[in-house]
Tab-separated table of C-alpha atoms in Angstrom:
chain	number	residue	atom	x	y	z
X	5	UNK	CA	15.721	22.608	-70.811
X	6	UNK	CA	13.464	24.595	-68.604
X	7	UNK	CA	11.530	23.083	-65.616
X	8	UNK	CA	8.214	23.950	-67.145
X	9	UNK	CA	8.824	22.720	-70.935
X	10	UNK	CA	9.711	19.291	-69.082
X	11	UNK	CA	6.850	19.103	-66.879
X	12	UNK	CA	4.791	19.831	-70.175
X	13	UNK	CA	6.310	17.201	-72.278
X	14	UNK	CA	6.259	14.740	-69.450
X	15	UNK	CA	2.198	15.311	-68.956
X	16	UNK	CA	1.233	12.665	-71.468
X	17	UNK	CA	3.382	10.148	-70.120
X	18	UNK	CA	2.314	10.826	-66.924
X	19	UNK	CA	-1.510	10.097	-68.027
X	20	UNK	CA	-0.028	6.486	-69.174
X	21	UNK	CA	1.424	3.851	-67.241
X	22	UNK	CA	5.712	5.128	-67.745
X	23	UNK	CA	8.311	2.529	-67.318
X	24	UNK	CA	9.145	1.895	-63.951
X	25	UNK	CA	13.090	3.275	-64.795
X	26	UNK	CA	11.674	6.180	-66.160
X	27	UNK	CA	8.746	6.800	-63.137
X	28	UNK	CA	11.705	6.408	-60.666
X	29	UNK	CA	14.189	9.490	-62.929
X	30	UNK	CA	11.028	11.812	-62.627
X	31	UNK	CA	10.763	11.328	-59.021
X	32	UNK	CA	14.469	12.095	-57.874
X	33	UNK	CA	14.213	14.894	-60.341
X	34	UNK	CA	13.423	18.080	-58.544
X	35	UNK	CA	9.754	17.613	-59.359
X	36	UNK	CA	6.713	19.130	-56.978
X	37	UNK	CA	5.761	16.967	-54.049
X	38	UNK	CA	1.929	17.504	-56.430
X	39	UNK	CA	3.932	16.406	-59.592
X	40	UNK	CA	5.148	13.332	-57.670
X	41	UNK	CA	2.032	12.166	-56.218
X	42	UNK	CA	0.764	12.739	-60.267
X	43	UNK	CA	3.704	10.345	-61.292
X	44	UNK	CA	3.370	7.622	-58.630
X	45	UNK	CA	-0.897	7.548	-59.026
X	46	UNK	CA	0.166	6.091	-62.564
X	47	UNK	CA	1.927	3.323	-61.603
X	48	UNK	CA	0.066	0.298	-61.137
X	49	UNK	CA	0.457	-2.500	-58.241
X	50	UNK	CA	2.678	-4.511	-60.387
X	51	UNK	CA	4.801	-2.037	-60.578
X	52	UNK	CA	4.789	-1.091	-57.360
X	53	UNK	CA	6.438	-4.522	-57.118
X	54	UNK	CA	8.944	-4.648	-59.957
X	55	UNK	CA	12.628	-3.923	-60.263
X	56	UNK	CA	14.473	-1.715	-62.673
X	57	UNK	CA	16.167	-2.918	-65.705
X	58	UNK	CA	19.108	-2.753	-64.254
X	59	UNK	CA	17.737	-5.037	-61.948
X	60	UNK	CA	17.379	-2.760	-58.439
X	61	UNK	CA	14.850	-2.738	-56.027
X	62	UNK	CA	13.592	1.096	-55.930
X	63	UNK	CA	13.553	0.882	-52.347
X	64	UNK	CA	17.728	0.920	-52.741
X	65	UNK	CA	17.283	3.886	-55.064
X	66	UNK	CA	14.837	6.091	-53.125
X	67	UNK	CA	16.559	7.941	-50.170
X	68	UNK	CA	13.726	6.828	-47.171
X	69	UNK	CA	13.998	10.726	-46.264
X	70	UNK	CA	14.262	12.582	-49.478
X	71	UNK	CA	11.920	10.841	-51.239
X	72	UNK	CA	9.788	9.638	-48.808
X	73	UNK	CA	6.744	9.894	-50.901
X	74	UNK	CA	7.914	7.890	-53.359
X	75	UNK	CA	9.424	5.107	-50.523
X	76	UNK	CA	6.062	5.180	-49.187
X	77	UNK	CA	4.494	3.630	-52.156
X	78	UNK	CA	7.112	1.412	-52.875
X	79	UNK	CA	7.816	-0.268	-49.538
X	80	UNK	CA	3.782	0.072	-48.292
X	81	UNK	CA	3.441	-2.253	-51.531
X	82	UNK	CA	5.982	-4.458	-51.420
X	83	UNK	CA	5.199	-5.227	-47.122
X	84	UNK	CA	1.712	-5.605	-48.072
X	85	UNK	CA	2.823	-8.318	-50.339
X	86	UNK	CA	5.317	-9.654	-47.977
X	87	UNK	CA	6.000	-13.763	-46.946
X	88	UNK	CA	7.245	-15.131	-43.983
X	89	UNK	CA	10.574	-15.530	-46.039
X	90	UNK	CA	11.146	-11.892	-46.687
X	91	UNK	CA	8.763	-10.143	-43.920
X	92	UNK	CA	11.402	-9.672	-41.175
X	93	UNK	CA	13.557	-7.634	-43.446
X	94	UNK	CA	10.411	-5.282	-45.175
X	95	UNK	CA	9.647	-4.919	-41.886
X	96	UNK	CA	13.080	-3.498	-40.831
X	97	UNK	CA	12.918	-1.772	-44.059
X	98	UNK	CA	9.219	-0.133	-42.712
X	99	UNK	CA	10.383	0.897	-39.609
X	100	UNK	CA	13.385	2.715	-40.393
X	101	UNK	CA	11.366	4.287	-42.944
X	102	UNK	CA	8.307	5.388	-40.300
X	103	UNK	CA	11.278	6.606	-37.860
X	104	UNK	CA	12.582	8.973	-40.911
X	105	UNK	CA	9.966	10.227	-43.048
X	106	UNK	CA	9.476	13.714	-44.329
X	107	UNK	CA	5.772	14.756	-42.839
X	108	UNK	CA	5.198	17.062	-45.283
X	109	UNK	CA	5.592	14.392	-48.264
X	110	UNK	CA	3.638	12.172	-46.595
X	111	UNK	CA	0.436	14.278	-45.993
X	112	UNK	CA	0.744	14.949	-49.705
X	113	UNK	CA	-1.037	10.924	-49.764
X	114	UNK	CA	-3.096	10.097	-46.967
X	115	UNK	CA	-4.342	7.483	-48.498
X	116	UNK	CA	-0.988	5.819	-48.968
X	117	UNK	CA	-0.272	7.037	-44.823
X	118	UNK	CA	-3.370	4.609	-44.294
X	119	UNK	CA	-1.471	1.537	-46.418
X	120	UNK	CA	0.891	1.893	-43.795
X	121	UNK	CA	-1.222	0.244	-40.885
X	122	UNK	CA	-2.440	-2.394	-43.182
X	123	UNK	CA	1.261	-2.814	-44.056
X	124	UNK	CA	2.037	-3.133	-40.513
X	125	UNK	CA	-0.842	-5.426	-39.549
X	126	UNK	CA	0.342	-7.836	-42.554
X	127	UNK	CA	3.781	-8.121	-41.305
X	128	UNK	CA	2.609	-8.755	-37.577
X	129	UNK	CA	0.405	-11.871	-38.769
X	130	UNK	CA	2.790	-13.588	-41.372
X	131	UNK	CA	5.735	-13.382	-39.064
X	132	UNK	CA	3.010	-14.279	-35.988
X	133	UNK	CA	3.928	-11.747	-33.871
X	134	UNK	CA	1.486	-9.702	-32.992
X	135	UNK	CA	3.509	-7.195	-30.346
X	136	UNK	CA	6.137	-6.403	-33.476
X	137	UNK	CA	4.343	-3.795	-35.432
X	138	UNK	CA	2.903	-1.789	-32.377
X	139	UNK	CA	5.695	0.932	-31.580
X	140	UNK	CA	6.064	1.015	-35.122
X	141	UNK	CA	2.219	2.341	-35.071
X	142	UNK	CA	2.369	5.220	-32.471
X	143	UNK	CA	5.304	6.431	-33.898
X	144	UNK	CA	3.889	6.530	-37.416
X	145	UNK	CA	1.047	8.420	-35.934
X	146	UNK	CA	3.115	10.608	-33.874
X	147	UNK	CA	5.117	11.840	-36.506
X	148	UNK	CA	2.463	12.042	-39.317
X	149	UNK	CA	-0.105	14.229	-37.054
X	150	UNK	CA	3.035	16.181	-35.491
X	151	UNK	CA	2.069	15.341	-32.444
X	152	UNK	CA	-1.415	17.261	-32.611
X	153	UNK	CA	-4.731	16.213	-31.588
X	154	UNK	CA	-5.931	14.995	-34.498
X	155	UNK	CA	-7.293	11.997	-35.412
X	156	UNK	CA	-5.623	9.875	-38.488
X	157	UNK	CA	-6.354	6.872	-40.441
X	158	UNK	CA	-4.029	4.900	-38.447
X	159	UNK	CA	-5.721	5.504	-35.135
X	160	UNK	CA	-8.106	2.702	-35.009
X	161	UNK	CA	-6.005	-0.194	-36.337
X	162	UNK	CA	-3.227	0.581	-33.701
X	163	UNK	CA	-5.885	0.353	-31.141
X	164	UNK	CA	-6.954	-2.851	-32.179
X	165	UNK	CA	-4.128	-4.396	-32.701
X	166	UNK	CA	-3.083	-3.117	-29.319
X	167	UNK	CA	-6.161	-5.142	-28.306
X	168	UNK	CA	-4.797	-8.500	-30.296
X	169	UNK	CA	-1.808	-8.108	-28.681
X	170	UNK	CA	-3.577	-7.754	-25.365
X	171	UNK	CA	-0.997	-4.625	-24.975
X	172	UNK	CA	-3.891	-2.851	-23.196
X	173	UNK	CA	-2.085	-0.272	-21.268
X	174	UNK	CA	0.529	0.562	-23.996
X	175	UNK	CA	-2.220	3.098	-26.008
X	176	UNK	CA	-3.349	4.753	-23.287
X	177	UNK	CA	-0.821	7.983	-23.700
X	178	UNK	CA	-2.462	8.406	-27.122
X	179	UNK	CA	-6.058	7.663	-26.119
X	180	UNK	CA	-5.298	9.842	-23.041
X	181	UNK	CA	-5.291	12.985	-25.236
X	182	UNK	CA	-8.377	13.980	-26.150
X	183	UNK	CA	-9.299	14.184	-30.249
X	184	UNK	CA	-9.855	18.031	-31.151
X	185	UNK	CA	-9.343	17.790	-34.759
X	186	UNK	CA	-10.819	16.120	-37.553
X	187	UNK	CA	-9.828	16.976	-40.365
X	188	UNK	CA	-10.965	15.026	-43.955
X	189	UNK	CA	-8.619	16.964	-46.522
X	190	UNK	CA	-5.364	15.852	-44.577
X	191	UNK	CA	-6.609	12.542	-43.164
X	192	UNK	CA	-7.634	9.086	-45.018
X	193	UNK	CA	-10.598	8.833	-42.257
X	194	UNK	CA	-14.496	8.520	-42.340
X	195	UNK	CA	-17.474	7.754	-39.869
X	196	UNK	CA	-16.344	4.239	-39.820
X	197	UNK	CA	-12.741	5.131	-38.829
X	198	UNK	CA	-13.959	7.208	-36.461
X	199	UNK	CA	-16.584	4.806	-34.911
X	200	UNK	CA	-14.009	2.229	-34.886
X	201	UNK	CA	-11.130	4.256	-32.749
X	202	UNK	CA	-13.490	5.148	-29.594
X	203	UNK	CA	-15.195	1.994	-29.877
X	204	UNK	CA	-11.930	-0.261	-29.206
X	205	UNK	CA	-10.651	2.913	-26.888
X	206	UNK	CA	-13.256	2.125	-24.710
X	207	UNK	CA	-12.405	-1.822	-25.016
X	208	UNK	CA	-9.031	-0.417	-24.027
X	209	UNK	CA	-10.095	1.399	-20.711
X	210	UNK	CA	-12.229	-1.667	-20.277
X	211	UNK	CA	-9.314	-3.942	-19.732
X	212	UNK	CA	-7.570	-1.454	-17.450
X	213	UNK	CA	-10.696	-1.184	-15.590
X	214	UNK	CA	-11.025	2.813	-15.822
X	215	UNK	CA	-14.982	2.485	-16.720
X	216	UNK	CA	-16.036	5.831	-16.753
X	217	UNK	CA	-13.229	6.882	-19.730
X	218	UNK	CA	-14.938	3.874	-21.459
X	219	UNK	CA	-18.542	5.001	-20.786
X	220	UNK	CA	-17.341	8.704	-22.176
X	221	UNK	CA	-15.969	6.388	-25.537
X	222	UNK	CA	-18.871	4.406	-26.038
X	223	UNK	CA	-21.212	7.312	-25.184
X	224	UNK	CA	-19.781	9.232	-28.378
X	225	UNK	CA	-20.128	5.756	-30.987
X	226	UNK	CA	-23.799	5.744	-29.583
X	227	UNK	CA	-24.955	9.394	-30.162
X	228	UNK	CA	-23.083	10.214	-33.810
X	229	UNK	CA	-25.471	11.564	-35.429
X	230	UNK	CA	-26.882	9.326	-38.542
X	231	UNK	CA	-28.849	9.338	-41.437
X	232	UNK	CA	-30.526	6.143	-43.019
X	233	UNK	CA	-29.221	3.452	-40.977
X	234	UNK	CA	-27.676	2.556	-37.736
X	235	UNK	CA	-23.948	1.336	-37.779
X	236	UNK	CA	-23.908	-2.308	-36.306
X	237	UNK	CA	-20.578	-1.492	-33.823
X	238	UNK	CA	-22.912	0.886	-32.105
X	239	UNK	CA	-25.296	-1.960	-31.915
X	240	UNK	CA	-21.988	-3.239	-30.010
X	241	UNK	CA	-20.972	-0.148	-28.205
X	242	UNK	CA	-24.511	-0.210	-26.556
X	243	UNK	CA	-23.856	-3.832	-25.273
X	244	UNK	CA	-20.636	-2.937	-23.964
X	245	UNK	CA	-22.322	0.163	-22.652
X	246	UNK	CA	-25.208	-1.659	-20.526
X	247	UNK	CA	-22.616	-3.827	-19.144
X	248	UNK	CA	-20.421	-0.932	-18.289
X	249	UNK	CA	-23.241	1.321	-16.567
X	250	UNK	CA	-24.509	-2.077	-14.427
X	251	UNK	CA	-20.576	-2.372	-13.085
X	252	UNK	CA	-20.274	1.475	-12.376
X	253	UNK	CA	-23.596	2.538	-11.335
X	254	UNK	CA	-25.580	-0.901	-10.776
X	255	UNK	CA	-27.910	0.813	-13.349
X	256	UNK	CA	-27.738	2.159	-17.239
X	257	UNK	CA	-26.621	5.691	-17.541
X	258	UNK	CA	-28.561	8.291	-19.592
X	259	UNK	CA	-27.051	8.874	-22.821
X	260	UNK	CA	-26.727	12.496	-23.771
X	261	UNK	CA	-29.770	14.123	-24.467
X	262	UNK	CA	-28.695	14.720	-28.257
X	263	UNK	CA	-28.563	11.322	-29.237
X	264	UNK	CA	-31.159	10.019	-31.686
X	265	UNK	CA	-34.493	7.990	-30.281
X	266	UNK	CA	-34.558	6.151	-32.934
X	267	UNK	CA	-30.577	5.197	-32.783
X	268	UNK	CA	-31.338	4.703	-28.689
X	269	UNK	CA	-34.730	2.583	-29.431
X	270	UNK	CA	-32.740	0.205	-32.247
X	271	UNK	CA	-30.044	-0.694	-29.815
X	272	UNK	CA	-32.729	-1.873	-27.332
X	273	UNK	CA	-34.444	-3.976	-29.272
X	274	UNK	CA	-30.725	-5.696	-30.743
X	275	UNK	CA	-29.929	-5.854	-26.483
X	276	UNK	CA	-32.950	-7.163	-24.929
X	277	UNK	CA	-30.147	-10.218	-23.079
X	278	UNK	CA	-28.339	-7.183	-21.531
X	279	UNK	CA	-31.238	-5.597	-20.658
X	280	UNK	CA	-32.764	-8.087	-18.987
X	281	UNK	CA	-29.888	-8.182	-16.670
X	282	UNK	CA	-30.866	-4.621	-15.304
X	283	UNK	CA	-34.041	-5.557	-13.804
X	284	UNK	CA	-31.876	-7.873	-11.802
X	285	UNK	CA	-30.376	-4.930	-10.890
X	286	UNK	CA	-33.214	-2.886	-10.152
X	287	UNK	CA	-34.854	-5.549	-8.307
X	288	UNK	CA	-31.620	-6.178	-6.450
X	289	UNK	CA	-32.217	-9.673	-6.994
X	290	UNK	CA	-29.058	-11.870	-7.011
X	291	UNK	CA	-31.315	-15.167	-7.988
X	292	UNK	CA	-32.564	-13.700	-10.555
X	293	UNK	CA	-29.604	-12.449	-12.248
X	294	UNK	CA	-28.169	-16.215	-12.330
X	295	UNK	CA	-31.058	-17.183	-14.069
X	296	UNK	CA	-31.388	-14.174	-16.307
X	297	UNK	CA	-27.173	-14.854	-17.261
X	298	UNK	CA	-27.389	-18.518	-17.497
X	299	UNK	CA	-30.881	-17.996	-19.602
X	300	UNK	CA	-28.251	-15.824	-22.502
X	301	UNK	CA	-25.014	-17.383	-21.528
X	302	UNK	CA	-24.878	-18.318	-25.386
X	303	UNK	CA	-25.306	-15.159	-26.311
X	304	UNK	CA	-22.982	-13.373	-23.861
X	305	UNK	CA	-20.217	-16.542	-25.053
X	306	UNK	CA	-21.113	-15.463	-28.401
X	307	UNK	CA	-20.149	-11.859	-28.026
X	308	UNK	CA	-17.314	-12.354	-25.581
X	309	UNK	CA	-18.830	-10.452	-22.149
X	310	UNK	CA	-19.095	-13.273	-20.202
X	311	UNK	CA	-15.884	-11.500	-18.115
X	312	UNK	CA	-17.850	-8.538	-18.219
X	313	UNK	CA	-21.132	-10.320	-16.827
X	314	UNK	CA	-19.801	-12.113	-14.449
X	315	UNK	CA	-18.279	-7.987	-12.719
X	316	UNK	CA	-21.673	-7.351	-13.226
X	317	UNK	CA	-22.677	-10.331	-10.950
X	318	UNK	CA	-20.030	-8.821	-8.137
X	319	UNK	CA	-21.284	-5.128	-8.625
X	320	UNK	CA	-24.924	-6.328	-7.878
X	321	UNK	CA	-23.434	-8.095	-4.737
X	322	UNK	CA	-22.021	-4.971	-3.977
X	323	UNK	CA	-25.305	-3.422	-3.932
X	324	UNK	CA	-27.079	-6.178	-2.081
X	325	UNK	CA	-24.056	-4.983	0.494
X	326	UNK	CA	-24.796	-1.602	0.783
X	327	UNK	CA	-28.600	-2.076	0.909
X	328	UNK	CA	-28.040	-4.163	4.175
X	329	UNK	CA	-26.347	-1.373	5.482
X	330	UNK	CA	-29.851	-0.085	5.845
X	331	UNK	CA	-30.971	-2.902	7.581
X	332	UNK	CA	-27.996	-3.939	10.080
X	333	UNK	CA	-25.778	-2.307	12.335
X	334	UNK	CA	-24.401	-4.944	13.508
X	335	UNK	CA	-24.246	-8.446	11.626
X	336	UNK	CA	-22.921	-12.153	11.553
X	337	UNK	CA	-20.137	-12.216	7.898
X	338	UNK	CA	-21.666	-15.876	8.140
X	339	UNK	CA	-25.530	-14.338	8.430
X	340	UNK	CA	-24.509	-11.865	6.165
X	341	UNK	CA	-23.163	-14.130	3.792
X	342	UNK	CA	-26.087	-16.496	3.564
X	343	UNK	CA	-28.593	-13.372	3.493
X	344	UNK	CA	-26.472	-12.571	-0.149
X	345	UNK	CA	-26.167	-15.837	-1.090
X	346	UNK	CA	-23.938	-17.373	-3.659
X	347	UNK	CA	-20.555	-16.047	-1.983
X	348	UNK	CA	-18.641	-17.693	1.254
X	349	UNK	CA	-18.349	-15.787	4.191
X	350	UNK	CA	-14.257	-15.676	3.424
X	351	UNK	CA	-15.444	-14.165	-0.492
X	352	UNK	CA	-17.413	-11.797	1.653
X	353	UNK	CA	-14.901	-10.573	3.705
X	354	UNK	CA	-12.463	-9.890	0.926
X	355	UNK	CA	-15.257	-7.898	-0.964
X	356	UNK	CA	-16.077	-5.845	2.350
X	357	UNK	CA	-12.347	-4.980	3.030
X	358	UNK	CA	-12.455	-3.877	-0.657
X	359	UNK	CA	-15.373	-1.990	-0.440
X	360	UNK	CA	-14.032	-0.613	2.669
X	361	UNK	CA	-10.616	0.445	1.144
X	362	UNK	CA	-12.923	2.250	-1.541
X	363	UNK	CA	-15.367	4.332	0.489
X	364	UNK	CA	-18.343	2.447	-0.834
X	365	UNK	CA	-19.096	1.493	2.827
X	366	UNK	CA	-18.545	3.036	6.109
X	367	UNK	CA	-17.944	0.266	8.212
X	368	UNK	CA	-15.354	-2.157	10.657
X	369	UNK	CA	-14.792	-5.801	11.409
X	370	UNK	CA	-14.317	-7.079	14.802
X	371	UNK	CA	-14.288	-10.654	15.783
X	372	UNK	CA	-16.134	-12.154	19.672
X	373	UNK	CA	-14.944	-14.045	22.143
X	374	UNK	CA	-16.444	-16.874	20.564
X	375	UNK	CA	-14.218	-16.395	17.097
X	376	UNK	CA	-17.331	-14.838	15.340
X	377	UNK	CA	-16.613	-12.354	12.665
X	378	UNK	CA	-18.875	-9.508	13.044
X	379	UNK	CA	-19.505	-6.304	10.924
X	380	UNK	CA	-20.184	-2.814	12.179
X	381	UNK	CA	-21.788	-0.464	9.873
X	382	UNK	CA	-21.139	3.263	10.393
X	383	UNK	CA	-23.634	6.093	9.237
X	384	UNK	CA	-22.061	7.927	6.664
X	385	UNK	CA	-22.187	11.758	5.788
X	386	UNK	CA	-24.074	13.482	3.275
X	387	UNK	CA	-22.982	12.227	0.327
X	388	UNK	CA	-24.346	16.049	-1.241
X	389	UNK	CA	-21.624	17.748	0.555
X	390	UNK	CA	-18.664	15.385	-0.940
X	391	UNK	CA	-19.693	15.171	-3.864
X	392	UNK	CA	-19.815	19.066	-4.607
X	393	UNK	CA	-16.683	19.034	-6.463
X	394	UNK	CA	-16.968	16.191	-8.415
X	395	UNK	CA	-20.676	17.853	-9.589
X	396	UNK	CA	-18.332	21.089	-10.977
X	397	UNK	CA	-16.263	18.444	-12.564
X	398	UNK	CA	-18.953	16.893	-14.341
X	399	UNK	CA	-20.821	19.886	-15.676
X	400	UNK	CA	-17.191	20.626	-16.947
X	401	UNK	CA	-17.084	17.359	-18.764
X	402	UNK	CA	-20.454	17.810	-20.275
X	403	UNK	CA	-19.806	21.456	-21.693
X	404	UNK	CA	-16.775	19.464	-22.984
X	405	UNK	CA	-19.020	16.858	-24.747
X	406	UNK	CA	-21.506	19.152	-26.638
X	407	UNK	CA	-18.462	20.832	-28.135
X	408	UNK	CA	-17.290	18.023	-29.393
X	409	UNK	CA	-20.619	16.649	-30.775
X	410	UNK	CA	-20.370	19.679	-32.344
X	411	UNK	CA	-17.393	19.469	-34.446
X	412	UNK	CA	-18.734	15.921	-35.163
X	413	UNK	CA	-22.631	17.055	-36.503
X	414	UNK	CA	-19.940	19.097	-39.184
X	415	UNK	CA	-17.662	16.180	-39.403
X	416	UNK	CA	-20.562	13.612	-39.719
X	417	UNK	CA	-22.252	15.755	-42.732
X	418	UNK	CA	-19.181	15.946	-44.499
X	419	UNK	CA	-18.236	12.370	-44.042
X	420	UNK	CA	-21.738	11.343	-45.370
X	421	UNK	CA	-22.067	13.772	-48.608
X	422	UNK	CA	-18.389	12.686	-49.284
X	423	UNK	CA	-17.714	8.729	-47.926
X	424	UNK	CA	-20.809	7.221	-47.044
X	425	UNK	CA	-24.726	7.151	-45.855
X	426	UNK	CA	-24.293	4.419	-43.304
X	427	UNK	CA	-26.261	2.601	-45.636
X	428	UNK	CA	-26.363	-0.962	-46.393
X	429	UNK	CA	-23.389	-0.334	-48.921
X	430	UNK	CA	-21.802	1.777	-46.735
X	431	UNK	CA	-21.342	2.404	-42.888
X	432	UNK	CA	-23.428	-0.085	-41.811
X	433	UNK	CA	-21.194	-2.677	-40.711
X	434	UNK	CA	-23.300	-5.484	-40.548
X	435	UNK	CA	-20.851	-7.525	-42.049
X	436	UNK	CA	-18.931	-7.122	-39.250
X	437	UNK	CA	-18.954	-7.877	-35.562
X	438	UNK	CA	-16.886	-5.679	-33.183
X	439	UNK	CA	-17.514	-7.921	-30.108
X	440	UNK	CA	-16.551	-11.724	-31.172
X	441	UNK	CA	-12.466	-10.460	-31.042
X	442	UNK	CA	-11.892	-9.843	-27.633
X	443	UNK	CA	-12.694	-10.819	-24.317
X	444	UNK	CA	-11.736	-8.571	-21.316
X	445	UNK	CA	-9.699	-10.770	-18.772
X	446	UNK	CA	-10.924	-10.748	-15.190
X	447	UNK	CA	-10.110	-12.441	-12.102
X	448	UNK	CA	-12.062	-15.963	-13.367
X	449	UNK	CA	-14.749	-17.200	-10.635
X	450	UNK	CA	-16.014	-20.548	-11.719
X	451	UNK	CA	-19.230	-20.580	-9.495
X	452	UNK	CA	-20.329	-17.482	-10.771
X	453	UNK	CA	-23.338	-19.603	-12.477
X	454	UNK	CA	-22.951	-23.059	-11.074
């Protein structure tokens, strides 16, 4: 019989739900990767689930490699599905299988690729252990994206459960390489996806302290362009970004000039606690940050940032420092300490020799013949003429940005016509909350607001 008189009289099967025995004989026929993907949309999850007659699990029928299509509906099912009884062994199963897998099959169902992470995720909480599944992930992504820069379905739940894990330096190699492509016809992703990945990469670069990646991150959640409605995590990613901007540069940084005023305007008014903590900072006045962050503790508790208030409260004391600089050459740590306020003269001295080690202040430390500590500010140079380069840098960066933006007003319009309006129904995630998960763990200072 010829190839194309069987794919004809196999159509109207095809269209039905066929036994599982037969579904399994078309697939390690030599049928099309398209005809396969036709054969396996028909079966249904119970299926999915279910032996042969001759009693075989498919998964010891399909070869992981050349039929990796099929194997990917099969064991993305069947882990999905999994106990605590049988999840150690799917999970084998999965691995092997993400270590093997023909690429090309794969792409053929992106939306299966996506089952994958959900797969993965499953397996990490029944077995309650949330480190198992995460090399699992970036190989899975590595090998599905061939190692380009593109952005896949699987991104943002590897991040996150990176995050879970508290694994918060093992995804920085991927988050590292810049996203160039987005591409809907190859990847299971959407504005949510998207939105998701940069907003728990800058959680990420949060909790290894590299701010300014995580500014860049939120900065992009913030300014995707919208239609109807504005997505509650960039409700979060504002938050995160106040908070951020106060540690960095003791005030908020200007979002790019593309981003909506009415996206900009919304995330004020749903941030007016985090807000309130900047004219503390603009006032440079320690007392009244205490009683601005004890005044919204609950919310800050609420939302998981008290770890990123309370670096707030020691970036505002590092302003108070530097400001003094303008007043004292010479100065008492124990004057200088009570001047601040709040910190010991021994907390002072560490911060100084840190500050010190970090260029933020030119100055020395000498102690009298009467065992007083003294400090010894020192003029410092133009900051203009060092910071020439890094301005070359940054125009760099931003040229960067508005190409990206770019590619994302496309991205954003196709996402919308195709997935969603960020409507009520649809991106707006106000279901969800993106900050109540995670806390960023910092060096804890009890007295912060006794």
């Amino acid at each position: 019989m010829e190839r194309g008189e069987s794919s004809t009289e196999r159509s109207p099967i095809n269209r039905e739900h066929p036994p599982i025995d037969e579904a399994i004989a078309l697939i390690v026929s030599e049928q099309t990767i398209a005809e396969n993907v036709a054969t396996l949309d028909t079966l249904t999850p119970a299926q999915l689930l279910a032996y042969t007659s001759d009693g075989l699990d498919p998964l010891t029928v399909l070869n992981p490699v050349t039929h990796s299509l099929a194997y990917l509906y099969f064991i993305g099912a069947r882990s999905k599905d999994a106990t605590a009884s049988n999840g150690r062994h799917l999970f084998e199963m999965l691995s092997h299988f993400i270590q093997v897998f023909d690429p090309e099959q794969v792409q053929a169902a992106p939306a299966r690729f996506t089952i994958i992470g959900k797969a993965l995720l499953h397996l990490a909480k029944v077995l309650k252990q949330p480190l198992l599944p995460l090399q699992s992930f970036k190989t899975a992504i590595e090998r599905f994206s061939l190692n380009h820069p593109t952005l896949t379905s699987l991104h943002a739940p590897f991040i996150r459960a990176c995050i879970s894990a508290k694994q918060y330096r093992f995804p920085l190699d991927l988050l590292n390489r810049d996203i160039e492509i987005l591409d809907t016809t190859k990847n299971d992703i959407n504005i949510q996806r998207f939105l998701e990945y940069y907003y728990y990469g800058a959680i990420v670069y949060i909790g290894n302290l590299n701010y300014d990646r995580a500014l860049d991150f939120l900065s992009i959640v913030i300014s995707v362009p919208t239609q109807k409605a504005i997505s509650a995590i960039q409700v979060a990613a504002y938050k995160n970004f106040v908070l951020a901007s106060l540690i960095v540069d003791g005030q908020v940084r200007t979002l790019p000039k593309y981003t909506a005023q009415g996206v900009e305007k919304f995330c004020r008014t749903q941030a007016s606690a985090y807000l309130s903590l900047v004219k503390a900072f603009t006032e440079t006045d320690l007392n009244m940050f205490h009683d601005v962050a004890s005044k919204h503790s609950g919310i800050f508790e609420a939302n998981k940032h008290m770890g990123l208030v309370k670096q707030c409260l020691q970036s505002l004391r590092r302003k108070v420092i530097k400001e003094l600089t303008n007043v004292y050459i010479t100065v008492g740590l124990n004057e200088m300490a009570e001047k601040i306020g709040g910190v010991t003269a021994r907390e002072l001295e560490l911060i100084l020799i840190e500050m010190i080690n970090q260029k933020q202040v030119s100055a020395t430390m000498s102690i009298t013949e009467q065992h007083v500590k003294m400090v010894h500010f020192i003029d410092q140079p133009d900051k203009n003429e060092i910071n020439l380069e890094d301005r070359i840098f940054n125009i760099a960066a931003i040229n960067e940005r508005v190409s990206i933006m770019n590619k994302l007003e496309g991205l954003n319009r196709d996402f919308q016509t195709k997935y969603m309006t960020l409507s009520a129904n649809g991106g707006q995630l106000a279901s969800a909350s993106y900050d109540e998960d995670f806390d960023i763990a910092v060096d804890d200072d009890n007295k912060a607001f006794s």
